[in-house]
Tab-separated table of C-alpha atoms in Angstrom:
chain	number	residue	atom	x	y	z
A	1	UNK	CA	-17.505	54.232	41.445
A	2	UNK	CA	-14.727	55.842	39.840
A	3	UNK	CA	-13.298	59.367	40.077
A	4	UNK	CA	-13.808	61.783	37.154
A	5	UNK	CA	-11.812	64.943	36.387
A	6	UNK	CA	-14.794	66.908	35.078
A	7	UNK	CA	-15.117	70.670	33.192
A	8	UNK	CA	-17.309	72.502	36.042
A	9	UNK	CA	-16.147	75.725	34.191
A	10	UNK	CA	-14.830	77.577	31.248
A	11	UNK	CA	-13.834	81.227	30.270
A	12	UNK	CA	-11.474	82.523	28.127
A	13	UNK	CA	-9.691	86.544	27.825
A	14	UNK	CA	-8.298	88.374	24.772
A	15	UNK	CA	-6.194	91.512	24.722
A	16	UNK	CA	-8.489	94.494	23.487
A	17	UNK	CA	-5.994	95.044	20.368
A	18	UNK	CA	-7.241	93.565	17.390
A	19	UNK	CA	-4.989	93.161	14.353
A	20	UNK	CA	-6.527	92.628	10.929
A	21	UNK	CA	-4.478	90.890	8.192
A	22	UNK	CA	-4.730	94.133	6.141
A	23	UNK	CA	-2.190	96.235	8.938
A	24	UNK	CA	0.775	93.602	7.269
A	25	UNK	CA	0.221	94.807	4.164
A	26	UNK	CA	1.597	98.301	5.534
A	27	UNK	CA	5.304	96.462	6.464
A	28	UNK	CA	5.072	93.209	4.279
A	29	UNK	CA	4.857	91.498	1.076
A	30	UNK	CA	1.568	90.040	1.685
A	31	UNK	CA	-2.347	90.415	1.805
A	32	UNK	CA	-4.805	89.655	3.582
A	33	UNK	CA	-6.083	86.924	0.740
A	34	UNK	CA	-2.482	85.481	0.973
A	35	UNK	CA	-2.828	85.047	4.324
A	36	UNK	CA	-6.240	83.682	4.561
A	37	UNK	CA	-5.748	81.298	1.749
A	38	UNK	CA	-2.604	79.646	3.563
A	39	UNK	CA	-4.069	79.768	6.864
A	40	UNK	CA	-7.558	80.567	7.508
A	41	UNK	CA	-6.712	83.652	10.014
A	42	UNK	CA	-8.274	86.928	9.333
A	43	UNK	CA	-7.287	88.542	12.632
A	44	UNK	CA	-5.359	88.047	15.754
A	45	UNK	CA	-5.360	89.660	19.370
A	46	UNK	CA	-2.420	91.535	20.702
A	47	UNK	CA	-1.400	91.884	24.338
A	48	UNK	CA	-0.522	95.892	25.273
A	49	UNK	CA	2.701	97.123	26.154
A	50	UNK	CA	3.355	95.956	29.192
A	51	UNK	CA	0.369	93.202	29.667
A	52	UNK	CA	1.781	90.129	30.417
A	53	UNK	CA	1.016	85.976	29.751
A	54	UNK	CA	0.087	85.922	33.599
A	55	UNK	CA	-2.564	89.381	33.121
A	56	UNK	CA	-3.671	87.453	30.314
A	57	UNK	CA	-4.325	84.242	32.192
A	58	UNK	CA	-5.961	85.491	35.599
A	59	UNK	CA	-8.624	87.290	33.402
A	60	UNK	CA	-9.275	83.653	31.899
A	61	UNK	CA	-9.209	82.211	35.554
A	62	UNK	CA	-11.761	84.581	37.039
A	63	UNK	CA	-14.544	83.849	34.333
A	64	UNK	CA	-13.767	79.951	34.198
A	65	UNK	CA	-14.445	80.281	38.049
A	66	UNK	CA	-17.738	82.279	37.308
A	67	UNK	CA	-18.636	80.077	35.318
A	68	UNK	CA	-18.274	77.343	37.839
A	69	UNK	CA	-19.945	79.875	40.852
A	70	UNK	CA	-16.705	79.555	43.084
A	71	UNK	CA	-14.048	81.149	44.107
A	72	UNK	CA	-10.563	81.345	44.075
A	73	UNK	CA	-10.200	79.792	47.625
A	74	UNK	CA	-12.101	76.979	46.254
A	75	UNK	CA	-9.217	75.648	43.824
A	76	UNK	CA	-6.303	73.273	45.468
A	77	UNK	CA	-4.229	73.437	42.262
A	78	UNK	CA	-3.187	75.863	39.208
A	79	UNK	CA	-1.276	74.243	35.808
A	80	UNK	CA	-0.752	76.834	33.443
A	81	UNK	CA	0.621	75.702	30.080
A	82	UNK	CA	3.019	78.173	28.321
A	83	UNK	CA	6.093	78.925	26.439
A	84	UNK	CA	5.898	82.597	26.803
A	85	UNK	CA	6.113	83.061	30.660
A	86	UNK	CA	6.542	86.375	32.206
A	87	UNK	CA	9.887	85.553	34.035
A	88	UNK	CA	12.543	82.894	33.583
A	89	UNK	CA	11.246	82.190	37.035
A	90	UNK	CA	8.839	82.017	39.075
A	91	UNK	CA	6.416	80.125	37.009
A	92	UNK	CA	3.614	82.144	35.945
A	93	UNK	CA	1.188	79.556	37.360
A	94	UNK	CA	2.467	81.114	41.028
A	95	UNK	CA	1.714	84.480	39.652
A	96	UNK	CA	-1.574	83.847	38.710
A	97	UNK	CA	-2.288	82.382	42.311
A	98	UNK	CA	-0.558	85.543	43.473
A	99	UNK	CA	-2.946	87.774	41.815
A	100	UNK	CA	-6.208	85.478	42.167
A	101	UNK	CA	-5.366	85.918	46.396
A	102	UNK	CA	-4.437	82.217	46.635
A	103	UNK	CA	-1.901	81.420	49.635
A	104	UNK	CA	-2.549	77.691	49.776
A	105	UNK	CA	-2.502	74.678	47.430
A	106	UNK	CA	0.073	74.371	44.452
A	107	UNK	CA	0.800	76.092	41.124
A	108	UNK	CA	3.545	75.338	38.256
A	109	UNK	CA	3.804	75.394	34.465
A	110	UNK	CA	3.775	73.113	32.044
A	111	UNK	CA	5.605	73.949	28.743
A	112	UNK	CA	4.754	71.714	25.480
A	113	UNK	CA	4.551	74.885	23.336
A	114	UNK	CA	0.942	74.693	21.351
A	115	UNK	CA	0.534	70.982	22.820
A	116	UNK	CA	0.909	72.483	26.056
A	117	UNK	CA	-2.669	72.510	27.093
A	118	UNK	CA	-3.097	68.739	26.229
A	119	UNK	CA	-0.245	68.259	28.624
A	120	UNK	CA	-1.847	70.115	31.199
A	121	UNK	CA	-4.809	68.395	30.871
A	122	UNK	CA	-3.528	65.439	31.153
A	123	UNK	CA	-0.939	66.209	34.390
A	124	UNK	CA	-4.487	67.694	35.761
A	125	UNK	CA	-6.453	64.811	35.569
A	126	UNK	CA	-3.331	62.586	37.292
A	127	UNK	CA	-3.370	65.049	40.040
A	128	UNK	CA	-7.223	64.285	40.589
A	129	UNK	CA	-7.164	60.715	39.818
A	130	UNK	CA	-4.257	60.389	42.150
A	131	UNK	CA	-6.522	62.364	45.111
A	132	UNK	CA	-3.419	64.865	45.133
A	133	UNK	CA	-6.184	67.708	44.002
A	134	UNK	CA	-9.994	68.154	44.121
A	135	UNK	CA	-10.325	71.012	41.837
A	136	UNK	CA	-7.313	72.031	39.843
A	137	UNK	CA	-7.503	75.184	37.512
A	138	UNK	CA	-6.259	74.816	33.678
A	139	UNK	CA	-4.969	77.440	31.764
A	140	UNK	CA	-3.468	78.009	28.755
A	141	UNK	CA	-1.930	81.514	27.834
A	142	UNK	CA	0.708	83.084	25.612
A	143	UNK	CA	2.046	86.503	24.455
A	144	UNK	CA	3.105	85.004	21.369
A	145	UNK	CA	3.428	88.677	19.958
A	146	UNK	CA	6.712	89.069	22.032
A	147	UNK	CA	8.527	86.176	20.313
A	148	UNK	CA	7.890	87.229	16.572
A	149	UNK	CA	10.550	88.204	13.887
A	150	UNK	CA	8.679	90.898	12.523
A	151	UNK	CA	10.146	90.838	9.080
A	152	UNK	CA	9.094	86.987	8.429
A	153	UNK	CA	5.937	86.861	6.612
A	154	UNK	CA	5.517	83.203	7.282
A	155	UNK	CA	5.515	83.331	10.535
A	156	UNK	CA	4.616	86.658	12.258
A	157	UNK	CA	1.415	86.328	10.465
A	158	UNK	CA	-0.365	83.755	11.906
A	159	UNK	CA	0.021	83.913	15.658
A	160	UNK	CA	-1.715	85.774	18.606
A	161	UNK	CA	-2.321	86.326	21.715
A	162	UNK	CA	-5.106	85.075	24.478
A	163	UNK	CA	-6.129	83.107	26.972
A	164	UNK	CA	-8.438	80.204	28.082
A	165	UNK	CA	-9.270	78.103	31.230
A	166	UNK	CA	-11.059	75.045	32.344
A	167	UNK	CA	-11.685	74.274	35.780
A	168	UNK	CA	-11.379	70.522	36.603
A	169	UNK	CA	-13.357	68.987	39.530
A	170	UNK	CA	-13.376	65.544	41.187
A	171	UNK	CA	-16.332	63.707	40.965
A	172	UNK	CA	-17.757	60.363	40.688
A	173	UNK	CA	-18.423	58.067	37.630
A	174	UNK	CA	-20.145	55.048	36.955
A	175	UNK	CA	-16.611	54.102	35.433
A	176	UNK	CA	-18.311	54.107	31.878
A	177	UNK	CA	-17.303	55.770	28.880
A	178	UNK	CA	-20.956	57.805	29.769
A	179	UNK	CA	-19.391	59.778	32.639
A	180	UNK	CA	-19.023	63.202	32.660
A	181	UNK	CA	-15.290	64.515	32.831
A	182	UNK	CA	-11.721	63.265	31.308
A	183	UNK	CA	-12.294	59.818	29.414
A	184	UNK	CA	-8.828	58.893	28.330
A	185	UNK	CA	-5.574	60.751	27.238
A	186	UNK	CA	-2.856	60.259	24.825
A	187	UNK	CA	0.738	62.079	25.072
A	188	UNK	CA	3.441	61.831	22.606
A	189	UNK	CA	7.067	63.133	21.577
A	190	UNK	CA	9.836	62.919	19.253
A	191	UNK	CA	13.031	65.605	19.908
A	192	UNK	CA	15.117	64.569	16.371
A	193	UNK	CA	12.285	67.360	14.730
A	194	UNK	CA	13.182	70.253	17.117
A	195	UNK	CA	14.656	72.284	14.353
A	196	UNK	CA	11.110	72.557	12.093
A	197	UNK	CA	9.597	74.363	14.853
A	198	UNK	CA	11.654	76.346	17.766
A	199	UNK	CA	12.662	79.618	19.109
A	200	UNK	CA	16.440	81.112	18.296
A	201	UNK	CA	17.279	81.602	21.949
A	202	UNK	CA	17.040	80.880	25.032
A	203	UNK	CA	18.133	81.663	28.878
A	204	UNK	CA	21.481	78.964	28.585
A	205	UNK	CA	22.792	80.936	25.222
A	206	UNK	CA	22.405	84.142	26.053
A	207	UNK	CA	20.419	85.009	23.934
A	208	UNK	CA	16.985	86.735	22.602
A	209	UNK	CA	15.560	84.796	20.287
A	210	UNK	CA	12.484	84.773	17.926
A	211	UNK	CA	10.194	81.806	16.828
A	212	UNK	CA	11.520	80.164	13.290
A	213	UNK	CA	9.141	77.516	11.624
A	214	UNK	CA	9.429	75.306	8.506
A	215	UNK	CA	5.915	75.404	7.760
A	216	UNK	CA	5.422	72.729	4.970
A	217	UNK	CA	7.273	70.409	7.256
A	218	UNK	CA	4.886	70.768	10.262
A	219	UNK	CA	2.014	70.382	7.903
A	220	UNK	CA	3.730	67.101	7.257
A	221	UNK	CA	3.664	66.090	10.320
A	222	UNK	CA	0.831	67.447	11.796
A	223	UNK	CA	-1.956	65.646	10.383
A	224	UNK	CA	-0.829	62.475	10.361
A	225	UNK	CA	-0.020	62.842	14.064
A	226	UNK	CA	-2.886	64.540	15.366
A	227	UNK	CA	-5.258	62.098	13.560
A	228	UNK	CA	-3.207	59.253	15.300
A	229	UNK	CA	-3.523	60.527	18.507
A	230	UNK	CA	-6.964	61.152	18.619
A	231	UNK	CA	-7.803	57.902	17.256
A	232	UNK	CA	-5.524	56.657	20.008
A	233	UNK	CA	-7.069	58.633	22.860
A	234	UNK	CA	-10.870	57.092	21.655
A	235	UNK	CA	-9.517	53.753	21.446
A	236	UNK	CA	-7.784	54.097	25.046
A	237	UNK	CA	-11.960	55.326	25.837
A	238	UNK	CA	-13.684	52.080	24.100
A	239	UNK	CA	-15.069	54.650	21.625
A	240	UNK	CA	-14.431	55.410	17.982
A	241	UNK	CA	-14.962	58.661	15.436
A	242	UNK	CA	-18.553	58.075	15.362
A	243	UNK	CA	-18.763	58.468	18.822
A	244	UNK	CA	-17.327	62.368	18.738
A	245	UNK	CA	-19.630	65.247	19.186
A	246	UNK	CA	-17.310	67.838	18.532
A	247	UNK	CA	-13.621	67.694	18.291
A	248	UNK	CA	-12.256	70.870	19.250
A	249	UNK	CA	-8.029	70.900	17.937
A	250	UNK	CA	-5.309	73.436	18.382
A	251	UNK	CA	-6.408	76.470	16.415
A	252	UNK	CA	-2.847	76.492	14.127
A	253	UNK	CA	-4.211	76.682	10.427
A	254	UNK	CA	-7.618	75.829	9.009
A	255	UNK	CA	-5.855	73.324	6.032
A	256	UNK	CA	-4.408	71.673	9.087
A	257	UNK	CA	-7.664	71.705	10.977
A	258	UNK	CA	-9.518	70.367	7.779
A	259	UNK	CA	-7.340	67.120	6.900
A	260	UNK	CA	-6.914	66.557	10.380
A	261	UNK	CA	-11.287	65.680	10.047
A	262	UNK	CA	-10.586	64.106	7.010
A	263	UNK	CA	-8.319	61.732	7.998
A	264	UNK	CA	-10.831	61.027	11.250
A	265	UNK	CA	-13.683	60.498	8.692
A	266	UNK	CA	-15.612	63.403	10.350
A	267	UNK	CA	-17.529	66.656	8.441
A	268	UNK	CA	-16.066	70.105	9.575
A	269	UNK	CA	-19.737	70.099	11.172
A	270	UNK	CA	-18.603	68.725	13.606
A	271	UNK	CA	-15.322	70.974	14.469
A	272	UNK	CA	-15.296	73.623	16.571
A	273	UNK	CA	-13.289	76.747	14.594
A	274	UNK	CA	-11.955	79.795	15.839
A	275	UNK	CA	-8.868	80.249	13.828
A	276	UNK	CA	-10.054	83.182	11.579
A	277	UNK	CA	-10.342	85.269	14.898
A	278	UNK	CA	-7.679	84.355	17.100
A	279	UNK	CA	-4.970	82.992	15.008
A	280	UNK	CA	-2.380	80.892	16.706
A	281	UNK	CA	-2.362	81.474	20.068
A	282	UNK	CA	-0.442	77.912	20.890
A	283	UNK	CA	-1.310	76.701	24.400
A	284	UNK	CA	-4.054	79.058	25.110
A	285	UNK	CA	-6.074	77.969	21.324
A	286	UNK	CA	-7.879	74.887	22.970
A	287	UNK	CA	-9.352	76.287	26.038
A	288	UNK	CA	-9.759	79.287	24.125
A	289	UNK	CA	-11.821	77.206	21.958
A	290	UNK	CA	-14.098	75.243	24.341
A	291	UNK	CA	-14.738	78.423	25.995
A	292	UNK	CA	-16.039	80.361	22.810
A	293	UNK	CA	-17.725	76.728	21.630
A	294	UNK	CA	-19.575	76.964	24.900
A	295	UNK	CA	-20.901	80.381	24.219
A	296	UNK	CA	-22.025	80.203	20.666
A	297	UNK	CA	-23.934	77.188	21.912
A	298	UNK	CA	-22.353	74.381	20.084
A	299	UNK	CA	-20.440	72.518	23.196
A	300	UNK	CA	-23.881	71.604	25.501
A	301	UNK	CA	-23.451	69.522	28.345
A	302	UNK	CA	-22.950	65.239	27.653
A	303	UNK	CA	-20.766	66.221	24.296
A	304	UNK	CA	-18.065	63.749	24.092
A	305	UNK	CA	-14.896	66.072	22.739
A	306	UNK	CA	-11.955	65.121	21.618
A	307	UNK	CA	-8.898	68.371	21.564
A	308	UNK	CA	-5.664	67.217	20.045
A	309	UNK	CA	-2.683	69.538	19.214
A	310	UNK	CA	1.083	69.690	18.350
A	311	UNK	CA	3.764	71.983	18.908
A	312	UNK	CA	7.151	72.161	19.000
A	313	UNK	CA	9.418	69.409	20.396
A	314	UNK	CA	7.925	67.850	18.154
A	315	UNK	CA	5.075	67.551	20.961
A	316	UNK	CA	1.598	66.322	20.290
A	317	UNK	CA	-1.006	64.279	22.211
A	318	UNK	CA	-5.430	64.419	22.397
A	319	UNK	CA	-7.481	64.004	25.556
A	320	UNK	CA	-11.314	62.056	25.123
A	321	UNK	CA	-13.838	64.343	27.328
A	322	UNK	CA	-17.479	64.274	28.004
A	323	UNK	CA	-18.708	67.785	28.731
Protein backbone atom coordinates (compact mmCIF):
# COMPACT_ATOMS: atom_id res chain seq x y z
CA UNK A 1 0.00 0.00 0.00
CA UNK A 2 1.09 3.41 -0.28
CA UNK A 3 -0.01 6.62 1.46
CA UNK A 4 -2.03 9.20 -0.51
CA UNK A 5 -2.50 12.90 0.32
CA UNK A 6 -6.10 13.06 -0.91
CA UNK A 7 -8.78 16.27 -1.44
CA UNK A 8 -11.54 15.11 1.27
CA UNK A 9 -12.73 18.80 0.94
CA UNK A 10 -12.98 22.07 -0.81
CA UNK A 11 -14.53 25.61 -0.25
CA UNK A 12 -13.59 28.77 -1.22
CA UNK A 13 -14.75 32.76 0.28
CA UNK A 14 -14.93 36.10 -1.57
CA UNK A 15 -15.27 39.55 -0.07
CA UNK A 16 -18.97 40.80 -0.72
CA UNK A 17 -17.49 43.91 -2.80
CA UNK A 18 -17.63 43.36 -6.31
CA UNK A 19 -15.74 45.64 -8.69
CA UNK A 20 -16.72 45.76 -12.35
CA UNK A 21 -14.13 46.86 -14.96
CA UNK A 22 -16.44 49.82 -15.80
CA UNK A 23 -15.69 51.64 -11.95
CA UNK A 24 -11.79 52.21 -13.67
CA UNK A 25 -13.09 54.00 -16.22
CA UNK A 26 -14.17 56.69 -13.48
CA UNK A 27 -10.10 57.20 -12.39
CA UNK A 28 -8.31 55.68 -15.53
CA UNK A 29 -7.51 55.66 -19.08
CA UNK A 30 -9.13 52.46 -19.78
CA UNK A 31 -12.40 50.38 -20.45
CA UNK A 32 -13.77 47.68 -19.66
CA UNK A 33 -13.14 46.18 -23.47
CA UNK A 34 -9.43 47.19 -22.91
CA UNK A 35 -9.30 45.31 -20.08
CA UNK A 36 -11.08 42.26 -21.11
CA UNK A 37 -9.30 42.03 -24.37
CA UNK A 38 -5.76 41.97 -22.54
CA UNK A 39 -6.86 39.85 -19.83
CA UNK A 40 -10.04 38.11 -19.78
CA UNK A 41 -11.24 39.74 -16.26
CA UNK A 42 -14.54 41.40 -16.14
CA UNK A 43 -14.67 41.76 -12.35
CA UNK A 44 -12.76 41.27 -9.22
CA UNK A 45 -13.65 40.92 -5.38
CA UNK A 46 -12.50 43.42 -2.85
CA UNK A 47 -11.80 42.78 0.82
CA UNK A 48 -13.61 45.72 3.23
CA UNK A 49 -11.85 48.11 5.20
CA UNK A 50 -10.50 46.43 7.73
CA UNK A 51 -11.07 42.56 6.54
CA UNK A 52 -8.01 40.93 6.51
CA UNK A 53 -6.01 37.85 4.33
CA UNK A 54 -6.57 35.70 7.61
CA UNK A 55 -10.82 36.76 7.72
CA UNK A 56 -10.56 35.91 4.25
CA UNK A 57 -8.98 32.51 4.73
CA UNK A 58 -10.92 31.04 7.88
CA UNK A 59 -14.20 31.63 5.87
CA UNK A 60 -12.46 29.31 3.12
CA UNK A 61 -11.38 26.85 5.98
CA UNK A 62 -14.80 26.41 7.54
CA UNK A 63 -16.59 25.37 4.18
CA UNK A 64 -13.54 23.15 2.92
CA UNK A 65 -14.14 21.42 6.39
CA UNK A 66 -17.98 21.19 5.62
CA UNK A 67 -17.36 19.93 2.86
CA UNK A 68 -15.27 17.20 4.32
CA UNK A 69 -18.05 16.77 7.54
CA UNK A 70 -15.26 17.53 10.22
CA UNK A 71 -14.17 19.79 12.30
CA UNK A 72 -11.58 21.98 13.15
CA UNK A 73 -10.20 19.66 15.95
CA UNK A 74 -9.95 17.13 13.31
CA UNK A 75 -6.96 18.88 11.31
CA UNK A 76 -3.15 18.26 12.69
CA UNK A 77 -1.75 20.89 10.30
CA UNK A 78 -2.58 24.45 8.57
CA UNK A 79 -0.19 25.82 5.37
CA UNK A 80 -1.50 28.91 4.21
CA UNK A 81 0.16 30.29 1.07
CA UNK A 82 0.40 34.14 0.86
CA UNK A 83 2.25 37.24 0.11
CA UNK A 84 -0.20 39.55 1.63
CA UNK A 85 -0.19 38.42 5.36
CA UNK A 86 -1.89 40.37 7.99
CA UNK A 87 1.29 41.00 10.15
CA UNK A 88 5.01 40.89 9.46
CA UNK A 89 4.57 38.22 12.07
CA UNK A 90 2.88 35.86 13.32
CA UNK A 91 2.12 33.96 10.23
CA UNK A 92 -1.37 34.16 9.29
CA UNK A 93 -1.57 30.35 9.15
CA UNK A 94 -1.43 30.70 13.32
CA UNK A 95 -4.18 33.17 13.02
CA UNK A 96 -6.37 31.19 11.18
CA UNK A 97 -5.88 28.27 13.81
CA UNK A 98 -6.48 31.03 16.34
CA UNK A 99 -9.80 31.87 15.02
CA UNK A 100 -10.87 28.20 13.81
CA UNK A 101 -10.35 27.28 18.02
CA UNK A 102 -7.29 25.14 17.20
CA UNK A 103 -4.71 24.84 20.26
CA UNK A 104 -2.86 21.79 18.98
CA UNK A 105 -1.01 20.67 15.84
CA UNK A 106 1.07 23.18 13.61
CA UNK A 107 0.44 26.16 11.32
CA UNK A 108 2.94 28.42 9.09
CA UNK A 109 2.98 30.15 5.71
CA UNK A 110 4.31 29.53 2.73
CA UNK A 111 5.08 32.53 0.42
CA UNK A 112 5.72 31.80 -3.51
CA UNK A 113 3.49 34.77 -4.44
CA UNK A 114 0.74 33.33 -7.16
CA UNK A 115 2.81 29.89 -7.16
CA UNK A 116 2.27 29.85 -3.62
CA UNK A 117 -0.49 27.35 -3.49
CA UNK A 118 1.52 24.81 -5.65
CA UNK A 119 4.12 25.16 -2.96
CA UNK A 120 1.80 24.48 -0.36
CA UNK A 121 0.57 21.67 -1.93
CA UNK A 122 3.44 20.23 -2.37
CA UNK A 123 5.07 20.97 1.45
CA UNK A 124 1.43 19.37 2.37
CA UNK A 125 1.71 16.28 0.77
CA UNK A 126 5.60 15.85 2.32
CA UNK A 127 4.11 16.43 5.64
CA UNK A 128 1.62 13.41 4.99
CA UNK A 129 3.89 11.26 3.10
CA UNK A 130 6.43 11.79 5.79
CA UNK A 131 3.54 10.64 8.64
CA UNK A 132 4.37 14.20 10.22
CA UNK A 133 0.40 15.03 9.50
CA UNK A 134 -2.84 13.06 8.88
CA UNK A 135 -4.97 15.80 7.68
CA UNK A 136 -3.35 19.09 6.90
CA UNK A 137 -5.56 22.13 5.80
CA UNK A 138 -4.50 24.17 2.46
CA UNK A 139 -5.22 27.54 1.90
CA UNK A 140 -4.51 30.05 -0.31
CA UNK A 141 -5.56 33.78 0.39
CA UNK A 142 -4.58 37.33 -0.49
CA UNK A 143 -5.73 40.98 -0.09
CA UNK A 144 -4.07 41.81 -3.16
CA UNK A 145 -6.18 45.15 -3.14
CA UNK A 146 -3.81 46.50 -0.35
CA UNK A 147 -0.64 46.24 -2.47
CA UNK A 148 -1.93 48.13 -5.68
CA UNK A 149 -0.57 51.46 -7.18
CA UNK A 150 -3.77 52.81 -7.95
CA UNK A 151 -2.71 55.03 -10.77
CA UNK A 152 -1.13 51.99 -12.91
CA UNK A 153 -3.56 50.79 -15.34
CA UNK A 154 -1.56 47.71 -16.06
CA UNK A 155 -1.53 46.47 -13.05
CA UNK A 156 -4.26 47.57 -10.57
CA UNK A 157 -6.60 46.19 -13.06
CA UNK A 158 -6.31 42.76 -13.02
CA UNK A 159 -5.98 41.57 -9.46
CA UNK A 160 -8.40 40.65 -6.54
CA UNK A 161 -9.11 39.41 -3.66
CA UNK A 162 -10.38 35.78 -2.21
CA UNK A 163 -9.85 32.79 -0.83
CA UNK A 164 -9.78 28.95 -1.33
CA UNK A 165 -8.99 25.70 0.64
CA UNK A 166 -8.42 22.06 0.21
CA UNK A 167 -8.30 19.75 2.94
CA UNK A 168 -5.67 16.97 2.50
CA UNK A 169 -6.13 13.54 4.19
CA UNK A 170 -3.92 10.45 4.54
CA UNK A 171 -5.07 7.52 3.03
CA UNK A 172 -4.08 4.45 1.32
CA UNK A 173 -3.26 3.70 -2.40
CA UNK A 174 -2.72 0.85 -4.43
CA UNK A 175 0.56 2.88 -5.32
CA UNK A 176 -0.88 3.34 -8.96
CA UNK A 177 -1.25 6.32 -10.90
CA UNK A 178 -5.34 5.24 -10.25
CA UNK A 179 -5.26 6.37 -6.60
CA UNK A 180 -7.13 8.97 -5.34
CA UNK A 181 -5.05 12.01 -3.88
CA UNK A 182 -1.55 13.85 -4.86
CA UNK A 183 0.11 11.87 -7.89
CA UNK A 184 3.34 13.70 -8.38
CA UNK A 185 4.66 17.35 -8.00
CA UNK A 186 7.00 19.58 -9.73
CA UNK A 187 8.65 22.86 -8.06
CA UNK A 188 10.82 25.28 -9.77
CA UNK A 189 12.78 28.73 -9.42
CA UNK A 190 14.98 31.16 -10.97
CA UNK A 191 15.79 34.64 -8.73
CA UNK A 192 17.94 36.58 -11.82
CA UNK A 193 13.93 37.54 -13.04
CA UNK A 194 12.88 39.12 -9.67
CA UNK A 195 12.65 42.54 -11.17
CA UNK A 196 9.65 41.57 -13.96
CA UNK A 197 7.44 40.82 -11.19
CA UNK A 198 7.89 42.23 -7.38
CA UNK A 199 6.66 44.56 -4.82
CA UNK A 200 8.62 48.15 -4.18
CA UNK A 201 9.09 47.50 -0.49
CA UNK A 202 9.47 45.60 2.02
CA UNK A 203 9.96 45.22 6.05
CA UNK A 204 14.25 45.41 5.65
CA UNK A 205 13.90 48.93 3.55
CA UNK A 206 11.62 50.61 5.30
CA UNK A 207 9.45 50.92 3.20
CA UNK A 208 5.66 50.65 1.77
CA UNK A 209 5.69 49.41 -1.33
CA UNK A 210 3.23 48.55 -4.20
CA UNK A 211 3.28 45.58 -6.74
CA UNK A 212 5.22 46.65 -10.21
CA UNK A 213 4.98 44.08 -13.18
CA UNK A 214 6.49 43.97 -16.70
CA UNK A 215 3.67 42.28 -18.16
CA UNK A 216 4.88 41.26 -21.72
CA UNK A 217 7.85 39.79 -19.99
CA UNK A 218 5.88 37.42 -17.68
CA UNK A 219 3.81 36.42 -20.63
CA UNK A 220 7.19 35.40 -21.93
CA UNK A 221 7.88 33.40 -19.49
CA UNK A 222 4.88 32.09 -18.34
CA UNK A 223 3.80 29.77 -20.89
CA UNK A 224 6.67 28.22 -21.71
CA UNK A 225 7.19 27.44 -18.02
CA UNK A 226 3.95 26.42 -16.93
CA UNK A 227 3.58 24.06 -19.95
CA UNK A 228 7.02 22.56 -18.84
CA UNK A 229 6.09 21.96 -15.56
CA UNK A 230 3.03 20.33 -16.05
CA UNK A 231 4.37 18.12 -18.58
CA UNK A 232 7.02 17.46 -15.96
CA UNK A 233 4.68 16.78 -13.05
CA UNK A 234 2.66 13.96 -15.55
CA UNK A 235 5.80 12.50 -16.55
CA UNK A 236 7.06 12.29 -12.75
CA UNK A 237 3.07 10.38 -12.59
CA UNK A 238 3.71 7.80 -15.66
CA UNK A 239 0.93 9.80 -17.38
CA UNK A 240 0.82 12.19 -20.30
CA UNK A 241 -1.73 15.20 -21.65
CA UNK A 242 -4.15 12.71 -22.75
CA UNK A 243 -4.44 11.45 -19.51
CA UNK A 244 -5.78 15.06 -17.93
CA UNK A 245 -9.36 15.54 -17.09
CA UNK A 246 -9.22 18.98 -16.27
CA UNK A 247 -6.27 21.14 -15.69
CA UNK A 248 -7.18 23.78 -13.42
CA UNK A 249 -3.96 26.81 -13.63
CA UNK A 250 -3.43 30.00 -11.74
CA UNK A 251 -6.26 32.28 -12.77
CA UNK A 252 -3.59 35.32 -14.02
CA UNK A 253 -4.90 36.16 -17.65
CA UNK A 254 -7.06 34.14 -20.02
CA UNK A 255 -4.22 34.63 -23.17
CA UNK A 256 -1.95 33.08 -20.60
CA UNK A 257 -4.43 30.42 -19.63
CA UNK A 258 -5.14 29.70 -23.42
CA UNK A 259 -1.43 29.07 -24.82
CA UNK A 260 -0.63 27.50 -21.73
CA UNK A 261 -3.48 24.46 -23.35
CA UNK A 262 -2.05 25.01 -26.48
CA UNK A 263 1.24 24.27 -25.86
CA UNK A 264 -0.15 20.98 -23.71
CA UNK A 265 -2.13 19.98 -26.89
CA UNK A 266 -5.39 20.21 -24.84
CA UNK A 267 -9.00 22.14 -25.93
CA UNK A 268 -9.99 24.95 -23.39
CA UNK A 269 -12.78 22.14 -22.79
CA UNK A 270 -10.95 20.85 -20.77
CA UNK A 271 -9.79 24.00 -18.46
CA UNK A 272 -11.36 25.01 -15.65
CA UNK A 273 -11.84 29.18 -15.93
CA UNK A 274 -12.68 31.59 -13.46
CA UNK A 275 -10.64 34.54 -14.42
CA UNK A 276 -13.49 36.81 -15.76
CA UNK A 277 -14.91 36.75 -12.10
CA UNK A 278 -12.19 36.78 -9.78
CA UNK A 279 -9.30 38.26 -11.52
CA UNK A 280 -5.91 37.62 -10.08
CA UNK A 281 -6.14 36.67 -6.81
CA UNK A 282 -2.38 34.96 -6.81
CA UNK A 283 -2.17 32.17 -4.22
CA UNK A 284 -5.76 31.93 -3.41
CA UNK A 285 -6.77 31.52 -7.70
CA UNK A 286 -6.18 27.64 -7.66
CA UNK A 287 -8.09 26.50 -4.73
CA UNK A 288 -10.36 29.14 -5.56
CA UNK A 289 -10.73 27.36 -8.72
CA UNK A 290 -11.18 23.68 -7.73
CA UNK A 291 -13.62 24.86 -5.30
CA UNK A 292 -15.96 26.75 -7.86
CA UNK A 293 -15.03 23.70 -10.55
CA UNK A 294 -16.49 21.45 -7.91
CA UNK A 295 -19.70 23.34 -7.69
CA UNK A 296 -20.58 24.01 -11.25
CA UNK A 297 -20.12 20.27 -11.58
CA UNK A 298 -17.19 19.98 -13.82
CA UNK A 299 -14.43 18.52 -11.17
CA UNK A 300 -16.44 14.93 -10.17
CA UNK A 301 -14.70 12.56 -8.18
CA UNK A 302 -11.64 10.14 -10.14
CA UNK A 303 -10.68 13.47 -12.36
CA UNK A 304 -7.03 13.41 -12.76
CA UNK A 305 -6.08 17.45 -12.47
CA UNK A 306 -3.24 18.96 -13.13
CA UNK A 307 -2.92 23.05 -11.38
CA UNK A 308 0.27 24.76 -12.40
CA UNK A 309 1.09 28.47 -11.68
CA UNK A 310 3.89 31.13 -11.55
CA UNK A 311 4.55 34.08 -9.64
CA UNK A 312 7.07 36.16 -8.71
CA UNK A 313 10.61 34.99 -7.84
CA UNK A 314 10.35 33.94 -10.76
CA UNK A 315 8.43 30.91 -8.96
CA UNK A 316 6.48 28.29 -10.79
CA UNK A 317 5.81 24.55 -10.33
CA UNK A 318 2.29 21.98 -11.14
CA UNK A 319 1.07 19.20 -8.88
CA UNK A 320 -0.69 15.76 -10.82
CA UNK A 321 -4.01 14.98 -8.62
CA UNK A 322 -6.77 12.53 -8.87
CA UNK A 323 -9.91 13.97 -7.31
Amino acid sequence: MTTRATVIGVGHYLPERIVENAEFEKTLDTSDEWIRARSGIERRHFAADGETTSDLAVHAAKAALADAGLEPDDVDAIVVATSTADLTFPSSATMVQAKLGITRGFAFDIQAVCAGFVYALTNANALILSGQAKRVLVIGAETFSRIMDWTDRGTCVLFGDGAGALLLEAQDGAGTKDDRGILSTDLNSDGRHKDILYVDGGVSTNTTGHLRMQGKEVFRHAVEKLASTARTALEKADMGADDIDWIVPHQANIRIIAGTAKKLGLSMDNVVVTVQDHGNTSAASIPLALSVGKQRGQIKPGDLIVTEAIGGGLAWGAVVLRW
